[in-house]
Amino acid sequence: MATTTRTQHAPTRTVTLARVLLHRRATVYVPPTGDPINVAAEPGIALLEADLADRGWLLSVGLRAALTRLDTPDLAAFGSALLADCDDLVGGDRDHTPLFRRFPDRVPHNTLGLYVDRILAAWFQMMALPCVLCFAAGTVRPVNPCAHLVCTDCFQAADYSACPICYRALDRDDPFLTAGQPADEPAVRRPVDAAGPTRLRVLHRGSDMPADARAELLGLLARPGALPPGEVDDLGVLLAAQDRTDLTWLPATVPGRETKARLLSWLLDEPTPATLDKVTDLLDTATDVLRLLVARSGGESLIDRPRLAPVARPLRRALLAALDRITVPQLVEDMRRHRGAWIAVGERLHPGEHAHRWPRIATAFTALRGTDLDRHPAGEAIEWVASSFPGVRIAGQRVRVAHRAARVEQALADGNAMTAVANLTSRPGELLRRADHLLRLAGRADGDAVIHAIGRAAEQAAPAVVLSTLGEIRTRHEDRQRRVFFPAGRTGTAHVIADERPRLPLLTVGQTVGVLGDAILTRAAALPPVDRAVIDRALDKVIAPFAERTASRALVTLARGSVLPIPDGRVVRLFTHWMESDERVDLDLSVAVYDDQWRHVGTCDYTSLRLPGATHSGDFTSAPAPRGASEFIDLDVPTLAAGGGRWAVVSVLSYNNVPFTGMAEAFAGFMVRDQTAEHGSGARSPFDARQVEQRFDLAGPGKVTIPMVVDLQSRTMRWLDVAARVTGTNHAVHRHHHQFAEVASALVESFEAGGRVTLGELGRYLAAARAREVLVRDGDGLRLLRRGEGESVKAFHARLRDEPGEPATVEDAASAGLQFVGRGDLPVPDGAEVYALHPAGLDASRVRLLAAADVAGLLA
């Protein structure tokens, strides 16, 4: 099964089920064969192993043994397909020739001088005259297709891969390019002991692709929150591999509302009585129906709702019947949240025509529209239904429903915290989102009651809401000048505003954090117990996922705010690649450097190709298919720090204001390269698939993204993955660096203050509640802590955070059925639940590999 990616406006590659499982599980499916070992295949397998190692992958013993039973043609076809999939995951299957071919060695030092030469050549160069720069005769010729006149002495063909005047891509057969192509050199294999990427992973043999696909699909369907765009794509591929004739595998509930809508839309692609019954069984709320209709119409969320597609009569009747199971007050409350959308739904479902059969939904639409009952053909039936529900009345021949949301807002406006709490009790998630406001209103008189209500809500709300509330409340006793929040939408824009809220008392903060922590421990204790668990302090810098709806699809999944170390003696090479679709696209990879106080120190971009410690590969101003274009920046962290820099903010900007969705493809990432391997090698291998640590898609309607900020002092990278709000065109760092500093500094400040719960913290909650013994990994060492006889889970959790424990060995982890680690290199028993930021050698057929969102989802 295959589908096209949805992250871009004009998809350019096909995503297969094999590629999805390779990314998610690191499993490879070898065609079964009963043939004996093929001795002649050994050289081919050795070559495949070397090629995979050059991409950051290793073969497991079992997978390698399976390959020895393939005949030579099958092995060649299998290896080619596998390498293509691995290349696609890291971006290695694209042309990555930099504008300055000999980057980083031959990048000009004087960017301004080069710019002046280009302008003079563009304005005054004449075909029949000597060069205006060097006065040589016979060296000027036009290039195709821009027709600029280029002097081959001033702009040496060996240095450029695009027009030296306008930096637009040239025809591949242009004589200027062909004359400058470097001679082919024999490939040089990297030494075996060369440093590999942190993400280095072992490929294992998969035995049952349909079963593995089903397991991954059920994992996504169990997620309580919205899926990020990359996993939405995976969901589509996994659903396409399923059969609708037998639906017994479907779960009884799907907690993720948008995920449920996509599942139901898939079921209705081939409507049958069985699929219609399953659809109506899974519909719980009116908003579920609205999301389903949006998904069937090609929409991705309620925020950007498309025009609703027509609804066939059998589906119309099924949806009306499902809606009619809900009480009128609940229907109206849900429908009022998206009134305009529901008016459009009414035009598709025609509830008034079926008012006698399904009077509840007809009553709800009558209340929503403000219809006069004297003019309604089923007015008497609607009036009878309205009289049977408390809070619903007839006034002036119109149906009136008490507005719970209005009562909440009025209570908050009046300063009545307990009335607001009473109206929010049935909405635990909304109560937690308003916890800060309620605590400020409660004061001493009602404080204990509000805190108690928050604790009860935390036992019922979605885990992501509980964790977000915990992170926000625990910093509210501190003086903070700014607030950061991520509003709903298709772009991950971080809004920074002044924090004018009064501080909460330290006692109130402590008590609220206590009840939230107690609720998390209670929910964790309801999970199956294990004898031993492992938690890794390396995850104390990895943030638990939030705002995933706008998270970029990435090679290594990181939540915003997570921190990665930069190994000593390594150079960070940033890269971006894009391919334009219907119009010319000029992306600019840039770095702005700031000091300790976030004052601008310098910039490395197309206006300044070299900065002490940073080198730009050159500015492509177009990226036509099929080659596209790539830009690189090398960062020497110690040199940048020695020059007064503390923070390096990385950005990718669409100079001519084309949104990322308007491109055929666009992605970026970074490599961590050996300094000793840099000199003299950049011209031949600017992109090294083995050394890619992160690769992520540039998607969505944004035009500027800030993927990360580098702390030059601590040699760490903090993943931000935020979009910058910009207007106009000609986007460049020198126009936006003040805004970048404000957003990046506010995010760093918020994350450093503890505004988000980390996976390390969440792992301690889960380990303390589920295990009698816990191994704590700190660096390369392990320490063991045991829960005492009669010791409470809460007390044990506190000890996990503070006590060192007794020495333990790596072998002690072999019995740990629950592990939260930075790298999956510890022994693990079969059937264990394991989260590993870098799975390394973990085999998904032996253990249950948890994604970061799955860790939080355990509490659902």
GROMACS .gro file of N, CA, C and O in nm, residues 450-518:
model
  276
  450VAL      N    1  -1.110   2.522   4.567
  450VAL     CA    2  -1.068   2.528   4.426
  450VAL      C    3  -0.955   2.428   4.401
  450VAL      O    4  -0.953   2.357   4.301
  451ILE      N    5  -0.859   2.422   4.492
  451ILE     CA    6  -0.748   2.328   4.477
  451ILE      C    7  -0.799   2.184   4.477
  451ILE      O    8  -0.754   2.100   4.398
  452HIS      N    9  -0.897   2.157   4.565
  452HIS     CA   10  -0.956   2.022   4.567
  452HIS      C   11  -1.025   1.992   4.434
  452HIS      O   12  -1.013   1.880   4.381
  453ALA      N   13  -1.096   2.089   4.377
  453ALA     CA   14  -1.163   2.069   4.248
  453ALA      C   15  -1.060   2.046   4.138
  453ALA      O   16  -1.082   1.965   4.046
  454ILE      N   17  -0.948   2.116   4.144
  454ILE     CA   18  -0.842   2.095   4.045
  454ILE      C   19  -0.788   1.953   4.054
  454ILE      O   20  -0.764   1.887   3.953
  455GLY      N   21  -0.769   1.904   4.174
  455GLY     CA   22  -0.722   1.766   4.191
  455GLY      C   23  -0.819   1.665   4.135
  455GLY      O   24  -0.777   1.567   4.070
  456ARG      N   25  -0.952   1.685   4.157
  456ARG     CA   26  -1.051   1.592   4.102
  456ARG      C   27  -1.050   1.598   3.949
  456ARG      O   28  -1.059   1.495   3.882
  457ALA      N   29  -1.040   1.719   3.895
  457ALA     CA   30  -1.038   1.732   3.749
  457ALA      C   31  -0.915   1.664   3.689
  457ALA      O   32  -0.920   1.606   3.580
  458ALA      N   33  -0.803   1.670   3.760
  458ALA     CA   34  -0.679   1.610   3.709
  458ALA      C   35  -0.687   1.458   3.702
  458ALA      O   36  -0.609   1.395   3.629
  459GLU      N   37  -0.780   1.399   3.775
  459GLU     CA   38  -0.796   1.253   3.769
  459GLU      C   39  -0.878   1.210   3.648
  459GLU      O   40  -0.885   1.092   3.617
  460GLN      N   41  -0.941   1.310   3.578
  460GLN     CA   42  -1.031   1.275   3.467
  460GLN      C   43  -0.988   1.335   3.334
  460GLN      O   44  -1.019   1.281   3.228
  461ALA      N   45  -0.916   1.447   3.335
  461ALA     CA   46  -0.884   1.518   3.212
  461ALA      C   47  -0.779   1.446   3.130
  461ALA      O   48  -0.712   1.352   3.178
  462ALA      N   49  -0.763   1.489   3.007
  462ALA     CA   50  -0.661   1.431   2.919
  462ALA      C   51  -0.523   1.453   2.981
  462ALA      O   52  -0.495   1.558   3.040
  463PRO      N   53  -0.432   1.355   2.969
  463PRO     CA   54  -0.300   1.368   3.031
  463PRO      C   55  -0.225   1.493   2.988
  463PRO      O   56  -0.158   1.557   3.071
  464ALA      N   57  -0.232   1.530   2.860
  464ALA     CA   58  -0.159   1.648   2.814
  464ALA      C   59  -0.206   1.774   2.885
  464ALA      O   60  -0.125   1.862   2.916
  465VAL      N   61  -0.335   1.783   2.915
  465VAL     CA   62  -0.387   1.900   2.985
  465VAL      C   63  -0.337   1.902   3.128
  465VAL      O   64  -0.300   2.007   3.182
  466VAL      N   65  -0.334   1.786   3.192
  466VAL     CA   66  -0.286   1.777   3.330
  466VAL      C   67  -0.140   1.820   3.337
  466VAL      O   68  -0.099   1.899   3.424
  467LEU      N   69  -0.058   1.768   3.245
  467LEU     CA   70   0.084   1.800   3.246
  467LEU      C   71   0.108   1.947   3.214
  467LEU      O   72   0.197   2.010   3.273
  468SER      N   73   0.033   2.003   3.121
  468SER     CA   74   0.047   2.145   3.089
  468SER      C   75   0.011   2.232   3.209
  468SER      O   76   0.078   2.331   3.238
  469THR      N   77  -0.095   2.194   3.279
  469THR     CA   78  -0.136   2.270   3.398
  469THR      C   79  -0.029   2.262   3.506
  469THR      O   80   0.003   2.363   3.571
  470LEU      N   81   0.027   2.145   3.527
  470LEU     CA   82   0.133   2.129   3.627
  470LEU      C   83   0.252   2.218   3.593
  470LEU      O   84   0.305   2.289   3.680
  471GLY      N   85   0.295   2.217   3.466
  471GLY     CA   86   0.409   2.300   3.428
  471GLY      C   87   0.382   2.447   3.444
  471GLY      O   88   0.469   2.524   3.488
  472GLU      N   89   0.261   2.490   3.410
  472GLU     CA   90   0.228   2.633   3.420
  472GLU      C   91   0.216   2.678   3.565
  472GLU      O   92   0.272   2.781   3.604
  473ILE      N   93   0.146   2.603   3.647
  473ILE     CA   94   0.117   2.648   3.784
  473ILE      C   95   0.244   2.651   3.869
  473ILE      O   96   0.263   2.740   3.953
  474ARG      N   97   0.335   2.557   3.850
  474ARG     CA   98   0.450   2.549   3.940
  474ARG      C   99   0.548   2.665   3.925
  474ARG      O  100   0.640   2.680   4.005
  475THR      N  101   0.532   2.746   3.823
  475THR     CA  102   0.619   2.864   3.807
  475THR      C  103   0.548   2.994   3.841
  475THR      O  104   0.606   3.101   3.825
  476ARG      N  105   0.424   2.986   3.889
  476ARG     CA  106   0.344   3.108   3.904
  476ARG      C  107   0.373   3.187   4.030
  476ARG      O  108   0.316   3.295   4.051
  477HIS      N  109   0.460   3.140   4.115
  477HIS     CA  110   0.499   3.219   4.232
  477HIS      C  111   0.617   3.309   4.201
  477HIS      O  112   0.659   3.389   4.285
  478GLU      N  113   0.673   3.296   4.080
  478GLU     CA  114   0.791   3.373   4.041
  478GLU      C  115   0.750   3.499   3.963
  478GLU      O  116   0.645   3.502   3.899
  479ASP      N  117   0.836   3.600   3.969
  479ASP     CA  118   0.815   3.720   3.888
  479ASP      C  119   0.854   3.688   3.744
  479ASP      O  120   0.968   3.653   3.716
  480ARG      N  121   0.759   3.702   3.654
  480ARG     CA  122   0.785   3.677   3.513
  480ARG      C  123   0.733   3.795   3.432
  480ARG      O  124   0.618   3.839   3.449
  481GLN      N  125   0.818   3.845   3.345
  481GLN     CA  126   0.781   3.962   3.266
  481GLN      C  127   0.699   3.924   3.143
  481GLN      O  128   0.622   4.006   3.092
  482ARG      N  129   0.715   3.799   3.095
  482ARG     CA  130   0.650   3.762   2.970
  482ARG      C  131   0.580   3.628   2.982
  482ARG      O  132   0.620   3.542   3.061
  483ARG      N  133   0.478   3.613   2.902
  483ARG     CA  134   0.408   3.485   2.888
  483ARG      C  135   0.425   3.435   2.746
  483ARG      O  136   0.430   3.512   2.651
  484VAL      N  137   0.433   3.303   2.734
  484VAL     CA  138   0.441   3.240   2.602
  484VAL      C  139   0.327   3.141   2.590
  484VAL      O  140   0.303   3.062   2.682
  485PHE      N  141   0.255   3.146   2.480
  485PHE     CA  142   0.152   3.046   2.458
  485PHE      C  143   0.141   3.016   2.309
  485PHE      O  144   0.183   3.095   2.224
  486PHE      N  145   0.086   2.898   2.281
  486PHE     CA  146   0.072   2.850   2.144
  486PHE      C  147  -0.077   2.840   2.111
  486PHE      O  148  -0.141   2.743   2.151
  487PRO      N  149  -0.133   2.936   2.040
  487PRO     CA  150  -0.276   2.928   2.006
  487PRO      C  151  -0.302   2.818   1.905
  487PRO      O  152  -0.211   2.773   1.833
  488ALA      N  153  -0.427   2.773   1.901
  488ALA     CA  154  -0.465   2.669   1.805
  488ALA      C  155  -0.451   2.723   1.663
  488ALA      O  156  -0.475   2.841   1.636
  489GLY      N  157  -0.413   2.636   1.573
  489GLY     CA  158  -0.397   2.677   1.434
  489GLY      C  159  -0.306   2.581   1.362
  489GLY      O  160  -0.253   2.485   1.419
  490ARG      N  161  -0.285   2.606   1.235
  490ARG     CA  162  -0.203   2.517   1.153
  490ARG      C  163  -0.055   2.548   1.165
  490ARG      O  164   0.028   2.469   1.124
  491THR      N  165  -0.020   2.665   1.215
  491THR     CA  166   0.121   2.700   1.231
  491THR      C  167   0.156   2.701   1.379
  491THR      O  168   0.077   2.746   1.462
  492GLY      N  169   0.274   2.654   1.410
  492GLY     CA  170   0.318   2.650   1.550
  492GLY      C  171   0.376   2.784   1.591
  492GLY      O  172   0.494   2.794   1.623
  493THR      N  173   0.292   2.886   1.592
  493THR     CA  174   0.338   3.021   1.625
  493THR      C  175   0.338   3.039   1.776
  493THR      O  176   0.238   3.013   1.843
  494ALA      N  177   0.448   3.085   1.830
  494ALA     CA  178   0.458   3.115   1.972
  494ALA      C  179   0.427   3.263   1.993
  494ALA      O  180   0.493   3.349   1.935
  495HIS      N  181   0.326   3.292   2.071
  495HIS     CA  182   0.289   3.430   2.101
  495HIS      C  183   0.353   3.471   2.234
  495HIS      O  184   0.343   3.399   2.333
  496VAL      N  185   0.416   3.586   2.234
  496VAL     CA  186   0.481   3.639   2.354
  496VAL      C  187   0.410   3.768   2.392
  496VAL      O  188   0.402   3.862   2.311
  497ILE      N  189   0.357   3.774   2.513
  497ILE     CA  190   0.290   3.894   2.561
  497ILE      C  191   0.341   3.925   2.702
  497ILE      O  192   0.401   3.840   2.768
  498ALA      N  193   0.314   4.045   2.746
  498ALA     CA  194   0.352   4.084   2.882
  498ALA      C  195   0.268   4.007   2.983
  498ALA      O  196   0.148   3.988   2.964
  499ASP      N  197   0.331   3.959   3.088
  499ASP     CA  198   0.261   3.886   3.192
  499ASP      C  199   0.218   3.984   3.301
  499ASP      O  200   0.298   4.026   3.385
  500GLU      N  201   0.091   4.022   3.297
  500GLU     CA  202   0.038   4.120   3.392
  500GLU      C  203  -0.039   4.054   3.505
  500GLU      O  204  -0.102   4.123   3.587
  501ARG      N  205  -0.035   3.923   3.511
  501ARG     CA  206  -0.108   3.853   3.618
  501ARG      C  207  -0.034   3.867   3.751
  501ARG      O  208   0.090   3.862   3.754
  502PRO      N  209  -0.106   3.885   3.858
  502PRO     CA  210  -0.038   3.886   3.989
  502PRO      C  211   0.015   3.747   4.022
  502PRO      O  212  -0.041   3.645   3.980
  503ARG      N  213   0.125   3.743   4.097
  503ARG     CA  214   0.181   3.614   4.136
  503ARG      C  215   0.087   3.539   4.228
  503ARG      O  216   0.013   3.599   4.305
  504LEU      N  217   0.092   3.407   4.221
  504LEU     CA  218   0.018   3.324   4.316
  504LEU      C  219   0.103   3.302   4.440
  504LEU      O  220   0.227   3.292   4.430
  505PRO      N  221   0.042   3.293   4.557
  505PRO     CA  222   0.120   3.265   4.679
  505PRO      C  223   0.194   3.133   4.668
  505PRO      O  224   0.144   3.036   4.608
  506LEU      N  225   0.311   3.128   4.726
  506LEU     CA  226   0.392   3.006   4.720
  506LEU      C  227   0.318   2.888   4.779
  506LEU      O  228   0.326   2.775   4.728
  507LEU      N  229   0.244   2.910   4.889
  507LEU     CA  230   0.168   2.801   4.950
  507LEU      C  231   0.063   2.747   4.854
  507LEU      O  232   0.045   2.626   4.840
  508THR      N  233  -0.008   2.837   4.786
  508THR     CA  234  -0.110   2.795   4.689
  508THR      C  235  -0.048   2.714   4.576
  508THR      O  236  -0.101   2.611   4.536
  509VAL      N  237   0.065   2.762   4.526
  509VAL     CA  238   0.134   2.691   4.419
  509VAL      C  239   0.175   2.552   4.467
  509VAL      O  240   0.155   2.451   4.397
  510GLY      N  241   0.233   2.544   4.587
  510GLY     CA  242   0.277   2.415   4.639
  510GLY      C  243   0.162   2.318   4.656
  510GLY      O  244   0.175   2.199   4.621
  511GLN      N  245   0.050   2.365   4.710
  511GLN     CA  246  -0.065   2.276   4.730
  511GLN      C  247  -0.123   2.229   4.597
  511GLN      O  248  -0.160   2.112   4.582
  512THR      N  249  -0.130   2.321   4.499
  512THR     CA  250  -0.187   2.283   4.369
  512THR      C  251  -0.096   2.185   4.298
  512THR      O  252  -0.143   2.085   4.240
  513VAL      N  253   0.033   2.210   4.300
  513VAL     CA  254   0.128   2.115   4.240
  513VAL      C  255   0.117   1.980   4.309
  513VAL      O  256   0.126   1.874   4.245
  514GLY      N  257   0.094   1.981   4.439
  514GLY     CA  258   0.080   1.856   4.513
  514GLY      C  259  -0.040   1.774   4.468
  514GLY      O  260  -0.027   1.653   4.447
  515VAL      N  261  -0.156   1.839   4.452
  515VAL     CA  262  -0.274   1.761   4.411
  515VAL      C  263  -0.262   1.715   4.266
  515VAL      O  264  -0.310   1.607   4.230
  516LEU      N  265  -0.197   1.794   4.182
  516LEU     CA  266  -0.177   1.752   4.044
  516LEU      C  267  -0.082   1.632   4.039
  516LEU      O  268  -0.106   1.535   3.966
  517GLY      N  269   0.026   1.638   4.117
  517GLY     CA  270   0.117   1.524   4.124
  517GLY      C  271   0.050   1.400   4.180
  517GLY      O  272   0.073   1.289   4.132
  518ASP      N  273  -0.033   1.419   4.283
  518ASP     CA  274  -0.105   1.305   4.341
  518ASP      C  275  -0.197   1.241   4.237
  518ASP      O  276  -0.209   1.117   4.230
   0.00000   0.00000   0.00000
